[in-house]
């Protein structure tokens, strides 16, 4: 049986992974590639830095996968203190995780659209601007 102290260490380590991957994907990938109010420039940045964009997506998936077990460990550790409050926290995290999962599909969409050169060659750059505004 794993002691509470070891479970707390595992939860802390998992939470550090969540923080690190979240910071990487948000600060070093999305904010670095996004050009405010210019969808075409953002699209060109994503195309030029495709591997960085993929690493950001991978970091988001790691964040998604590690986040749920982390809150479950925290729930197990603190269930004797205020079970109702912890159940509410777990419910919110499960909802958050579902929203993040759907949002991951939105985040990979620009890469899927921009990687199809044959598809993009049918449009002029000024025609792509409104289409890429969701990026």
PDB file of C-alpha atoms in Angstrom:
ATOM      1  CA  UNK A   1       0.000   0.000   0.000  1.00  0.00           C
ATOM      2  CA  UNK A   2       1.270   3.436  -0.898  1.00  0.00           C
ATOM      3  CA  UNK A   3       1.477   5.847   2.011  1.00  0.00           C
ATOM      4  CA  UNK A   4      -0.269   9.207   2.015  1.00  0.00           C
ATOM      5  CA  UNK A   5       3.118  10.909   1.952  1.00  0.00           C
ATOM      6  CA  UNK A   6       4.123   9.112  -1.250  1.00  0.00           C
ATOM      7  CA  UNK A   7       0.727   9.839  -2.823  1.00  0.00           C
ATOM      8  CA  UNK A   8       1.189  13.516  -1.991  1.00  0.00           C
ATOM      9  CA  UNK A   9       4.587  13.446  -3.681  1.00  0.00           C
ATOM     10  CA  UNK A  10       3.107  11.790  -6.775  1.00  0.00           C
ATOM     11  CA  UNK A  11       0.298  14.364  -6.873  1.00  0.00           C
ATOM     12  CA  UNK A  12       2.819  17.190  -6.501  1.00  0.00           C
ATOM     13  CA  UNK A  13       4.983  15.803  -9.293  1.00  0.00           C
ATOM     14  CA  UNK A  14       1.938  15.349 -11.545  1.00  0.00           C
ATOM     15  CA  UNK A  15       0.821  18.893 -10.789  1.00  0.00           C
ATOM     16  CA  UNK A  16       4.280  20.188 -11.736  1.00  0.00           C
ATOM     17  CA  UNK A  17       3.911  18.354 -15.055  1.00  0.00           C
ATOM     18  CA  UNK A  18       0.501  19.990 -15.568  1.00  0.00           C
ATOM     19  CA  UNK A  19       1.938  23.438 -14.816  1.00  0.00           C
ATOM     20  CA  UNK A  20       5.008  22.929 -17.025  1.00  0.00           C
ATOM     21  CA  UNK A  21       3.132  21.583 -20.028  1.00  0.00           C
ATOM     22  CA  UNK A  22       0.441  24.239 -19.709  1.00  0.00           C
ATOM     23  CA  UNK A  23       2.990  27.048 -19.590  1.00  0.00           C
ATOM     24  CA  UNK A  24       4.924  25.630 -22.516  1.00  0.00           C
ATOM     25  CA  UNK A  25       1.912  25.226 -24.773  1.00  0.00           C
ATOM     26  CA  UNK A  26       0.347  28.571 -23.906  1.00  0.00           C
ATOM     27  CA  UNK A  27       3.341  30.892 -23.544  1.00  0.00           C
ATOM     28  CA  UNK A  28       6.022  29.387 -25.740  1.00  0.00           C
ATOM     29  CA  UNK A  29       3.809  28.032 -28.520  1.00  0.00           C
ATOM     30  CA  UNK A  30       0.429  29.736 -28.905  1.00  0.00           C
ATOM     31  CA  UNK A  31       1.471  33.224 -27.818  1.00  0.00           C
ATOM     32  CA  UNK A  32       4.701  32.983 -29.808  1.00  0.00           C
ATOM     33  CA  UNK A  33       2.954  31.961 -33.025  1.00  0.00           C
ATOM     34  CA  UNK A  34      -0.165  34.123 -32.803  1.00  0.00           C
ATOM     35  CA  UNK A  35      -0.160  37.547 -34.430  1.00  0.00           C
ATOM     36  CA  UNK A  36      -3.022  39.640 -32.998  1.00  0.00           C
ATOM     37  CA  UNK A  37      -5.633  40.651 -35.577  1.00  0.00           C
ATOM     38  CA  UNK A  38      -3.752  38.969 -38.444  1.00  0.00           C
ATOM     39  CA  UNK A  39      -4.941  35.449 -39.235  1.00  0.00           C
ATOM     40  CA  UNK A  40      -2.737  35.080 -42.310  1.00  0.00           C
ATOM     41  CA  UNK A  41       0.433  35.939 -40.386  1.00  0.00           C
ATOM     42  CA  UNK A  42      -0.591  33.481 -37.677  1.00  0.00           C
ATOM     43  CA  UNK A  43      -1.192  30.805 -40.309  1.00  0.00           C
ATOM     44  CA  UNK A  44       2.226  31.474 -41.848  1.00  0.00           C
ATOM     45  CA  UNK A  45       3.828  31.244 -38.386  1.00  0.00           C
ATOM     46  CA  UNK A  46       2.140  27.888 -37.791  1.00  0.00           C
ATOM     47  CA  UNK A  47       3.316  26.611 -41.180  1.00  0.00           C
ATOM     48  CA  UNK A  48       6.860  27.878 -40.619  1.00  0.00           C
ATOM     49  CA  UNK A  49       7.032  26.416 -37.105  1.00  0.00           C
ATOM     50  CA  UNK A  50       5.001  23.258 -37.606  1.00  0.00           C
ATOM     51  CA  UNK A  51       7.146  21.152 -35.267  1.00  0.00           C
ATOM     52  CA  UNK A  52       6.825  23.706 -32.454  1.00  0.00           C
ATOM     53  CA  UNK A  53       3.065  23.736 -32.967  1.00  0.00           C
ATOM     54  CA  UNK A  54       3.029  19.925 -32.786  1.00  0.00           C
ATOM     55  CA  UNK A  55       5.104  19.985 -29.588  1.00  0.00           C
ATOM     56  CA  UNK A  56       2.591  22.407 -28.099  1.00  0.00           C
ATOM     57  CA  UNK A  57      -0.236  20.058 -29.016  1.00  0.00           C
ATOM     58  CA  UNK A  58       1.675  17.149 -27.459  1.00  0.00           C
ATOM     59  CA  UNK A  59       2.176  19.188 -24.285  1.00  0.00           C
ATOM     60  CA  UNK A  60      -1.577  19.852 -24.191  1.00  0.00           C
ATOM     61  CA  UNK A  61      -2.295  16.132 -24.492  1.00  0.00           C
ATOM     62  CA  UNK A  62       0.148  15.356 -21.663  1.00  0.00           C
ATOM     63  CA  UNK A  63      -1.522  18.067 -19.589  1.00  0.00           C
ATOM     64  CA  UNK A  64      -4.902  16.507 -20.345  1.00  0.00           C
ATOM     65  CA  UNK A  65      -3.786  12.962 -19.484  1.00  0.00           C
ATOM     66  CA  UNK A  66      -1.940  13.846 -16.253  1.00  0.00           C
ATOM     67  CA  UNK A  67      -4.501  16.351 -14.933  1.00  0.00           C
ATOM     68  CA  UNK A  68      -7.316  13.959 -14.094  1.00  0.00           C
ATOM     69  CA  UNK A  69      -5.283  11.429 -12.068  1.00  0.00           C
ATOM     70  CA  UNK A  70      -3.771  14.344 -10.169  1.00  0.00           C
ATOM     71  CA  UNK A  71      -7.138  15.554  -8.892  1.00  0.00           C
ATOM     72  CA  UNK A  72      -8.167  11.979  -8.083  1.00  0.00           C
ATOM     73  CA  UNK A  73      -5.079  11.566  -5.904  1.00  0.00           C
ATOM     74  CA  UNK A  74      -5.848  14.873  -4.192  1.00  0.00           C
ATOM     75  CA  UNK A  75      -9.415  13.668  -3.647  1.00  0.00           C
ATOM     76  CA  UNK A  76      -8.170  10.457  -2.077  1.00  0.00           C
ATOM     77  CA  UNK A  77      -5.798  12.369   0.208  1.00  0.00           C
ATOM     78  CA  UNK A  78      -8.360  14.891   1.459  1.00  0.00           C
ATOM     79  CA  UNK A  79     -11.627  12.929   1.378  1.00  0.00           C
ATOM     80  CA  UNK A  80     -11.703  12.766   5.165  1.00  0.00           C
ATOM     81  CA  UNK A  81     -11.700  16.547   5.544  1.00  0.00           C
ATOM     82  CA  UNK A  82     -14.634  17.793   3.462  1.00  0.00           C
ATOM     83  CA  UNK A  83     -16.017  15.127   1.175  1.00  0.00           C
ATOM     84  CA  UNK A  84     -18.761  17.291  -0.347  1.00  0.00           C
ATOM     85  CA  UNK A  85     -16.369  20.079  -1.278  1.00  0.00           C
ATOM     86  CA  UNK A  86     -13.940  17.591  -2.814  1.00  0.00           C
ATOM     87  CA  UNK A  87     -16.702  15.911  -4.803  1.00  0.00           C
ATOM     88  CA  UNK A  88     -17.641  19.312  -6.164  1.00  0.00           C
ATOM     89  CA  UNK A  89     -13.993  19.982  -7.069  1.00  0.00           C
ATOM     90  CA  UNK A  90     -13.691  16.609  -8.832  1.00  0.00           C
ATOM     91  CA  UNK A  91     -16.914  17.296 -10.749  1.00  0.00           C
ATOM     92  CA  UNK A  92     -15.543  20.642 -11.919  1.00  0.00           C
ATOM     93  CA  UNK A  93     -12.259  19.042 -12.983  1.00  0.00           C
ATOM     94  CA  UNK A  94     -14.085  16.327 -14.933  1.00  0.00           C
ATOM     95  CA  UNK A  95     -16.115  19.018 -16.722  1.00  0.00           C
ATOM     96  CA  UNK A  96     -12.927  21.007 -17.347  1.00  0.00           C
ATOM     97  CA  UNK A  97     -11.228  17.906 -18.737  1.00  0.00           C
ATOM     98  CA  UNK A  98     -14.105  17.287 -21.146  1.00  0.00           C
ATOM     99  CA  UNK A  99     -13.939  20.891 -22.352  1.00  0.00           C
ATOM    100  CA  UNK A 100     -10.162  20.639 -22.796  1.00  0.00           C
ATOM    101  CA  UNK A 101     -10.601  17.439 -24.818  1.00  0.00           C
ATOM    102  CA  UNK A 102     -12.977  19.174 -27.225  1.00  0.00           C
ATOM    103  CA  UNK A 103     -10.708  22.225 -27.341  1.00  0.00           C
ATOM    104  CA  UNK A 104      -7.777  20.003 -28.367  1.00  0.00           C
ATOM    105  CA  UNK A 105      -9.678  19.255 -31.557  1.00  0.00           C
ATOM    106  CA  UNK A 106      -9.955  23.002 -32.200  1.00  0.00           C
ATOM    107  CA  UNK A 107      -6.256  23.475 -31.551  1.00  0.00           C
ATOM    108  CA  UNK A 108      -5.109  20.850 -34.043  1.00  0.00           C
ATOM    109  CA  UNK A 109      -7.513  22.008 -36.785  1.00  0.00           C
ATOM    110  CA  UNK A 110      -5.272  24.824 -38.119  1.00  0.00           C
ATOM    111  CA  UNK A 111      -2.412  22.387 -38.568  1.00  0.00           C
ATOM    112  CA  UNK A 112      -4.621  19.909 -40.384  1.00  0.00           C
ATOM    113  CA  UNK A 113      -5.991  22.602 -42.687  1.00  0.00           C
ATOM    114  CA  UNK A 114      -2.659  24.304 -43.330  1.00  0.00           C
ATOM    115  CA  UNK A 115      -0.752  21.099 -44.049  1.00  0.00           C
ATOM    116  CA  UNK A 116      -2.821  20.268 -47.131  1.00  0.00           C
ATOM    117  CA  UNK A 117      -1.001  22.263 -49.840  1.00  0.00           C
ATOM    118  CA  UNK A 118      -3.236  21.060 -52.664  1.00  0.00           C
ATOM    119  CA  UNK A 119      -6.283  22.287 -50.800  1.00  0.00           C
ATOM    120  CA  UNK A 120      -4.707  25.685 -50.038  1.00  0.00           C
ATOM    121  CA  UNK A 121      -3.535  26.274 -53.630  1.00  0.00           C
ATOM    122  CA  UNK A 122      -7.130  26.524 -54.813  1.00  0.00           C
ATOM    123  CA  UNK A 123      -7.597  29.788 -52.884  1.00  0.00           C
ATOM    124  CA  UNK A 124      -5.989  33.191 -53.203  1.00  0.00           C
ATOM    125  CA  UNK A 125      -4.426  34.655 -50.022  1.00  0.00           C
ATOM    126  CA  UNK A 126      -7.189  37.260 -49.700  1.00  0.00           C
ATOM    127  CA  UNK A 127      -9.773  34.464 -49.855  1.00  0.00           C
ATOM    128  CA  UNK A 128      -8.074  32.543 -47.054  1.00  0.00           C
ATOM    129  CA  UNK A 129      -8.029  35.462 -44.608  1.00  0.00           C
ATOM    130  CA  UNK A 130     -11.691  35.175 -43.480  1.00  0.00           C
ATOM    131  CA  UNK A 131     -11.405  31.404 -43.398  1.00  0.00           C
ATOM    132  CA  UNK A 132      -8.335  31.472 -41.152  1.00  0.00           C
ATOM    133  CA  UNK A 133      -9.729  34.086 -38.768  1.00  0.00           C
ATOM    134  CA  UNK A 134     -10.643  31.369 -36.256  1.00  0.00           C
ATOM    135  CA  UNK A 135      -6.962  30.639 -35.603  1.00  0.00           C
TER     136      UNK A 135
END
